[in-house]
Amino acid sequence: MSQTIGELLRRAVCDLKCGGTAEPQAAAQVLLADLLDLPRLSLFLETQRVLSTPQCDAYAARIRRRLQGEPVQYIIGTQEFWSLSFAVNTSVLIPRPETELLVEHGVAHARQWCSRHAAVHVLDVGTGSGNIAISLAHAVPQSRVWGVDISWDALQVARSNAQYHAMADRIRWIQGDLSVPIRETMPQVALCTANLPYVTAAEWEQLPRDIKAYEPALALCGGEDGLDPIRRFVILAPEVLASGGMVILEVGWQQAKTVMEVLWQRDAFVDVGVERDLAGIERVVWARKR
Ligand SMILES: C[S@@+](CC[C@H](N)C(=O)[O-])C[C@H]1O[C@@H](n2cnc3c(N)ncnc32)[C@H](O)[C@@H]1O
């Protein structure tokens, strides 16, 4: 049955609220705006527009998926990060806004490096959708980037995002464990970024259904205290870093102190530092190779 945009939105918000969905207004609007290929604001200028029956049915199907817990980003297939649009599916973590802090630090270091060297080589470990690797390549045109992920399916998403942003010739995607597959084949890099899984076993149990049932466990679970992949990577990172190069890591709440200690214990690093995100959580930890 045909309905107007206004009627559809009111009904969807009501259904999502009754279903206990977080942020029902935003979800109802984003799902409809994306379906109609309109900016979200335009929905409010066109509340009386009548949609066809196939359009109404397609919207109802999207609302049903959201009611079952599927994140809006997987339903529409995109997430914005660093002001760029990234395709996402259930093979990759949905990029989070706090990860932009890691990119900010990476861009600052890469630009500084470029002022003293002709090129800057960057390695992004646990690249997922390629959001960090592609944002860095976009912001630093002199950079040459390698993105590694253990998941082949994630790398397919990263590869297509690089093509979409016309970065395919500047980024190489490699499947493997941390920096192991590239340590003998690539030049030493000026910058290593890594947003590796860091959710603890106890936190995993408490995660909301929308995350646990849809986002890949491989992207989230970091072992008992969440730090298994990060600890292993801190051991490997000095091999691939050039002298003066930086490793920049995203960490979970209450993990920064331990990760900084692990970095200090590696004789290879100096200038260990940390920065809080907008929520006040110590989120990004870095160190410079001697
Ligand atoms: C937290 S997600 C981060 C994804 C993306 N970089 C971001 O910031 O949204 C972690 C990623 O690390 C990958 N990963 C997990 N263990 C890995 C390992 N041992 N070696 C390489 N990648 C790994 C996962 O497949 C996942 O894509």
Short mmCIF file of C-alpha atoms and ligand atoms in Angstrom, two decimals:
data_model
loop_
_atom_site.label_atom_id
_atom_site.label_comp_id
_atom_site.label_asym_id
_atom_site.label_seq_id
_atom_site.Cartn_x
_atom_site.Cartn_y
_atom_site.Cartn_z
CA MET A 1 0.00 0.00 0.00
CA SER A 2 1.31 3.49 -0.89
CA GLN A 3 2.08 5.85 1.98
CA THR A 4 3.65 9.28 2.40
CA ILE A 5 7.17 9.82 3.72
CA GLY A 6 5.71 11.39 6.88
CA GLU A 7 3.40 8.41 7.54
CA LEU A 8 6.16 5.87 6.92
CA LEU A 9 8.58 7.63 9.26
CA ARG A 10 6.03 7.95 12.10
CA ARG A 11 5.16 4.27 11.84
CA ALA A 12 8.80 3.13 11.65
CA VAL A 13 9.86 5.22 14.68
CA CYS A 14 6.94 3.80 16.65
CA ASP A 15 7.83 0.18 15.68
CA LEU A 16 11.54 0.68 16.47
CA LYS A 17 10.73 2.29 19.84
CA CYS A 18 8.40 -0.59 20.76
CA GLY A 19 11.12 -3.04 19.70
CA GLY A 20 13.60 -1.37 22.09
CA THR A 21 15.93 -0.24 19.27
CA ALA A 22 18.48 2.44 20.20
CA GLU A 23 18.11 5.85 18.48
CA PRO A 24 14.88 5.00 16.63
CA GLN A 25 14.45 8.41 14.93
CA ALA A 26 17.94 8.43 13.46
CA ALA A 27 17.65 4.81 12.29
CA ALA A 28 14.24 5.37 10.64
CA GLN A 29 15.47 8.51 8.85
CA VAL A 30 18.85 7.14 7.69
CA LEU A 31 17.28 3.93 6.36
CA LEU A 32 14.66 5.85 4.36
CA ALA A 33 16.97 8.61 3.10
CA ASP A 34 19.43 5.98 1.87
CA LEU A 35 16.66 3.96 0.18
CA LEU A 36 15.43 7.06 -1.68
CA ASP A 37 18.98 8.31 -2.30
CA LEU A 38 18.14 11.63 -0.65
CA PRO A 39 19.97 13.73 1.95
CA ARG A 40 18.34 13.10 5.36
CA LEU A 41 17.16 16.74 5.58
CA SER A 42 15.14 16.39 2.38
CA LEU A 43 12.81 13.90 4.10
CA PHE A 44 11.41 16.80 6.15
CA LEU A 45 10.83 18.92 3.04
CA GLU A 46 8.98 16.09 1.32
CA THR A 47 6.81 14.62 4.10
CA GLN A 48 3.73 14.64 1.84
CA ARG A 49 5.45 12.79 -1.04
CA VAL A 50 3.68 9.50 -1.74
CA LEU A 51 5.98 6.48 -2.18
CA SER A 52 5.18 3.52 -4.42
CA THR A 53 4.22 0.13 -2.99
CA PRO A 54 7.63 -1.43 -3.86
CA GLN A 55 9.38 1.47 -2.10
CA CYS A 56 7.17 1.05 0.99
CA ASP A 57 7.82 -2.72 1.00
CA ALA A 58 11.59 -2.22 0.67
CA TYR A 59 11.52 0.23 3.60
CA ALA A 60 9.46 -2.18 5.73
CA ALA A 61 12.05 -4.91 5.04
CA ARG A 62 14.85 -2.58 6.23
CA ILE A 63 12.95 -1.75 9.42
CA ARG A 64 12.44 -5.48 10.08
CA ARG A 65 16.20 -6.08 9.73
CA ARG A 66 16.92 -3.25 12.18
CA LEU A 67 14.33 -4.66 14.60
CA GLN A 68 16.21 -7.97 14.54
CA GLY A 69 19.33 -6.08 15.68
CA GLU A 70 21.25 -5.61 12.43
CA PRO A 71 23.23 -2.34 12.57
CA VAL A 72 22.03 0.44 10.24
CA GLN A 73 25.48 0.56 8.60
CA TYR A 74 25.27 -3.08 7.45
CA ILE A 75 21.74 -2.51 6.13
CA ILE A 76 22.73 0.51 4.03
CA GLY A 77 26.23 -0.91 3.39
CA THR A 78 28.27 2.20 4.27
CA GLN A 79 29.82 4.15 7.15
CA GLU A 80 31.43 7.56 7.07
CA PHE A 81 34.96 7.83 8.53
CA TRP A 82 37.44 10.72 8.24
CA SER A 83 34.80 12.41 6.02
CA LEU A 84 35.07 9.56 3.49
CA SER A 85 32.43 6.94 2.73
CA PHE A 86 33.44 3.30 3.35
CA ALA A 87 31.55 0.23 2.16
CA VAL A 88 30.99 -2.23 5.01
CA ASN A 89 29.55 -5.71 5.36
CA THR A 90 29.59 -8.30 8.13
CA SER A 91 33.19 -9.31 7.25
CA VAL A 92 34.47 -6.02 8.68
CA LEU A 93 34.12 -3.99 11.83
CA ILE A 94 32.04 -0.84 11.36
CA PRO A 95 34.61 1.99 11.65
CA ARG A 96 34.18 3.91 14.93
CA PRO A 97 34.59 7.69 15.32
CA GLU A 98 37.23 7.31 18.09
CA THR A 99 39.55 5.62 15.57
CA GLU A 100 39.86 8.99 13.79
CA LEU A 101 42.17 10.01 16.66
CA LEU A 102 44.64 7.31 15.58
CA VAL A 103 44.45 8.62 11.99
CA GLU A 104 45.04 12.20 13.21
CA HIS A 105 48.27 11.13 14.93
CA GLY A 106 49.30 9.02 11.95
CA VAL A 107 48.76 11.88 9.50
CA ALA A 108 50.74 14.30 11.70
CA HIS A 109 53.69 11.89 11.94
CA ALA A 110 53.60 10.98 8.22
CA ARG A 111 53.58 14.68 7.20
CA GLN A 112 56.49 15.41 9.51
CA TRP A 113 58.40 12.46 8.03
CA CYS A 114 57.72 13.75 4.50
CA SER A 115 59.34 17.09 5.36
CA ARG A 116 62.66 15.20 5.81
CA HIS A 117 62.29 12.25 3.38
CA ALA A 118 61.13 11.86 -0.20
CA ALA A 119 58.45 9.27 0.60
CA VAL A 120 56.68 7.79 3.57
CA HIS A 121 55.95 4.07 3.85
CA VAL A 122 53.04 3.11 6.08
CA LEU A 123 51.87 -0.27 7.39
CA ASP A 124 48.31 -0.66 8.72
CA VAL A 125 47.84 -3.93 10.60
CA GLY A 126 44.32 -5.30 11.14
CA THR A 127 43.10 -3.10 8.32
CA GLY A 128 39.47 -4.33 8.15
CA SER A 129 37.50 -2.11 5.74
CA GLY A 130 40.75 -0.25 5.01
CA ASN A 131 39.44 2.87 6.73
CA ILE A 132 42.75 3.78 8.42
CA ALA A 133 44.97 2.85 5.47
CA ILE A 134 42.83 4.70 2.92
CA SER A 135 42.33 7.79 5.12
CA LEU A 136 46.12 8.02 5.60
CA ALA A 137 46.79 7.58 1.89
CA HIS A 138 44.14 10.22 1.13
CA ALA A 139 45.56 12.76 3.61
CA VAL A 140 49.24 12.19 2.74
CA PRO A 141 49.66 12.02 -1.05
CA GLN A 142 53.38 11.12 -0.79
CA SER A 143 52.56 7.96 1.17
CA ARG A 144 52.75 4.36 0.01
CA VAL A 145 50.62 2.09 2.18
CA TRP A 146 50.47 -1.65 3.00
CA GLY A 147 47.29 -2.98 4.65
CA VAL A 148 47.40 -6.40 6.35
CA ASP A 149 44.50 -8.42 7.68
CA ILE A 150 44.15 -12.04 8.67
CA SER A 151 40.69 -12.11 7.07
CA TRP A 152 40.58 -12.59 3.30
CA ASP A 153 36.94 -11.41 3.20
CA ALA A 154 37.86 -8.19 5.02
CA LEU A 155 40.60 -7.53 2.45
CA GLN A 156 38.05 -7.78 -0.38
CA VAL A 157 36.10 -4.95 1.26
CA ALA A 158 39.30 -2.90 1.79
CA ARG A 159 40.33 -3.44 -1.83
CA SER A 160 37.00 -2.24 -3.20
CA ASN A 161 37.06 0.80 -0.87
CA ALA A 162 40.52 1.69 -2.20
CA GLN A 163 39.23 1.45 -5.75
CA TYR A 164 36.24 3.63 -4.90
CA HIS A 165 38.55 6.31 -3.49
CA ALA A 166 41.01 6.00 -6.41
CA MET A 167 43.79 4.81 -4.07
CA ALA A 168 44.27 1.33 -5.53
CA ASP A 169 47.69 2.11 -7.01
CA ARG A 170 49.05 3.44 -3.68
CA ILE A 171 47.93 0.66 -1.34
CA ARG A 172 48.85 -3.04 -1.31
CA TRP A 173 46.62 -5.48 0.55
CA ILE A 174 48.18 -8.57 2.11
CA GLN A 175 46.57 -11.43 3.98
CA GLY A 176 48.36 -12.71 7.07
CA ASP A 177 49.12 -12.59 10.76
CA LEU A 178 50.18 -9.11 11.98
CA SER A 179 53.43 -8.05 10.24
CA VAL A 180 54.67 -11.64 9.76
CA PRO A 181 53.90 -11.92 6.00
CA ILE A 182 55.72 -8.74 5.04
CA ARG A 183 58.71 -8.52 7.34
CA GLU A 184 61.17 -9.75 4.74
CA THR A 185 59.62 -8.33 1.60
CA MET A 186 58.85 -4.68 2.27
CA PRO A 187 60.97 -1.61 3.10
CA GLN A 188 61.15 -0.54 6.72
CA VAL A 189 58.24 1.80 7.33
CA ALA A 190 57.99 5.26 8.89
CA LEU A 191 54.63 4.51 10.44
CA CYS A 192 52.81 1.42 11.72
CA THR A 193 49.15 1.87 12.66
CA ALA A 194 47.12 -0.88 14.29
CA ASN A 195 43.57 -1.04 15.56
CA LEU A 196 43.74 -4.70 16.56
CA PRO A 197 41.03 -6.61 18.46
CA TYR A 198 41.11 -5.61 22.16
CA VAL A 199 37.80 -6.70 23.72
CA THR A 200 38.35 -8.82 26.85
CA ALA A 201 36.64 -12.19 27.36
CA ALA A 202 34.41 -10.67 30.07
CA GLU A 203 33.49 -7.63 27.92
CA TRP A 204 32.58 -9.92 25.01
CA GLU A 205 29.93 -11.59 27.18
CA GLN A 206 28.38 -8.18 27.95
CA LEU A 207 28.39 -6.73 24.41
CA PRO A 208 25.01 -5.68 22.98
CA ARG A 209 23.29 -8.10 20.59
CA ASP A 210 23.71 -5.66 17.66
CA ILE A 211 27.49 -6.01 17.92
CA LYS A 212 27.86 -9.62 19.05
CA ALA A 213 25.52 -11.15 16.48
CA TYR A 214 26.67 -9.09 13.47
CA GLU A 215 30.21 -7.72 13.78
CA PRO A 216 33.03 -10.27 13.30
CA ALA A 217 34.36 -11.78 16.55
CA LEU A 218 37.76 -11.94 14.80
CA ALA A 219 37.77 -8.13 14.72
CA LEU A 220 36.85 -7.76 18.38
CA CYS A 221 38.10 -10.53 20.66
CA GLY A 222 41.62 -10.05 22.01
CA GLY A 223 41.78 -12.97 24.47
CA GLU A 224 41.35 -13.07 28.25
CA ASP A 225 42.57 -9.51 28.99
CA GLY A 226 42.03 -8.29 25.39
CA LEU A 227 45.72 -7.69 24.78
CA ASP A 228 46.94 -10.89 23.06
CA PRO A 229 47.23 -9.40 19.52
CA ILE A 230 48.62 -6.05 20.73
CA ARG A 231 51.30 -7.75 22.92
CA ARG A 232 52.37 -9.93 19.98
CA PHE A 233 52.46 -6.95 17.65
CA VAL A 234 54.61 -4.85 20.00
CA ILE A 235 57.20 -7.65 19.84
CA LEU A 236 57.12 -7.74 16.02
CA ALA A 237 56.79 -4.02 15.20
CA PRO A 238 60.46 -2.96 15.67
CA GLU A 239 61.49 -5.33 12.85
CA VAL A 240 59.39 -3.44 10.29
CA LEU A 241 59.89 0.11 11.59
CA ALA A 242 62.65 2.42 10.36
CA SER A 243 64.68 4.25 12.98
CA GLY A 244 62.59 7.24 14.13
CA GLY A 245 59.42 5.55 12.86
CA MET A 246 56.28 5.45 14.98
CA VAL A 247 53.92 2.70 16.03
CA ILE A 248 50.43 4.01 16.86
CA LEU A 249 47.91 1.69 18.51
CA GLU A 250 44.25 1.99 19.44
CA VAL A 251 43.49 0.42 22.83
CA GLY A 252 40.41 -0.28 24.96
CA TRP A 253 39.44 1.57 28.13
CA GLN A 254 41.78 0.75 31.03
CA GLN A 255 44.37 -0.85 28.69
CA ALA A 256 46.60 2.17 27.93
CA LYS A 257 48.80 1.85 31.04
CA THR A 258 49.56 -1.83 30.38
CA VAL A 259 50.26 -1.23 26.69
CA MET A 260 52.60 1.66 27.53
CA GLU A 261 54.46 -0.61 29.97
CA VAL A 262 54.77 -3.31 27.30
CA LEU A 263 56.24 -0.69 24.92
CA TRP A 264 58.67 0.64 27.54
CA GLN A 265 59.86 -2.90 28.22
CA ARG A 266 60.90 -3.20 24.57
CA ASP A 267 64.26 -1.53 24.46
CA ALA A 268 63.57 -0.61 20.86
CA PHE A 269 61.14 2.20 21.75
CA VAL A 270 61.40 5.74 23.13
CA ASP A 271 58.89 8.62 23.44
CA VAL A 272 55.97 6.47 24.58
CA GLY A 273 52.78 8.57 24.76
CA VAL A 274 49.01 8.42 25.05
CA GLU A 275 45.98 10.58 24.18
CA ARG A 276 42.40 10.50 25.39
CA ASP A 277 39.42 10.40 23.03
CA LEU A 278 36.39 12.72 23.27
CA ALA A 279 34.85 10.44 25.90
CA GLY A 280 37.94 10.94 28.10
CA ILE A 281 39.23 7.38 27.55
CA GLU A 282 42.97 6.86 26.99
CA ARG A 283 42.50 5.58 23.46
CA VAL A 284 45.65 6.00 21.38
CA VAL A 285 49.11 4.90 22.49
CA TRP A 286 52.28 5.51 20.49
CA ALA A 287 56.03 4.97 20.63
CA ARG A 288 58.98 5.92 18.45
CA LYS A 289 61.63 3.42 17.39
CA ARG A 290 65.14 4.43 18.49
C1 LIG B 1 39.19 -3.84 15.53
S1 LIG B 1 39.20 -4.40 13.84
C2 LIG B 1 39.80 -2.91 13.09
C3 LIG B 1 39.36 -2.72 11.67
C4 LIG B 1 39.70 -1.36 11.09
N1 LIG B 1 41.14 -1.14 11.03
C5 LIG B 1 39.06 -0.24 11.90
O1 LIG B 1 39.78 0.55 12.51
O2 LIG B 1 37.82 -0.13 11.93
C6 LIG B 1 40.55 -5.50 13.87
C7 LIG B 1 40.95 -6.14 12.55
O3 LIG B 1 42.11 -6.94 12.80
C8 LIG B 1 42.02 -8.15 12.07
N2 LIG B 1 42.86 -9.13 12.76
C9 LIG B 1 42.58 -9.86 13.86
N3 LIG B 1 43.64 -10.62 14.22
C10 LIG B 1 44.62 -10.35 13.31
C11 LIG B 1 45.96 -10.82 13.13
N4 LIG B 1 46.50 -11.71 13.96
N5 LIG B 1 46.67 -10.35 12.09
C12 LIG B 1 46.13 -9.45 11.21
N6 LIG B 1 44.87 -8.97 11.34
C13 LIG B 1 44.12 -9.40 12.37
C14 LIG B 1 40.54 -8.47 12.04
O4 LIG B 1 40.21 -9.33 10.98
C15 LIG B 1 39.93 -7.07 11.92
O5 LIG B 1 39.72 -6.72 10.58
#
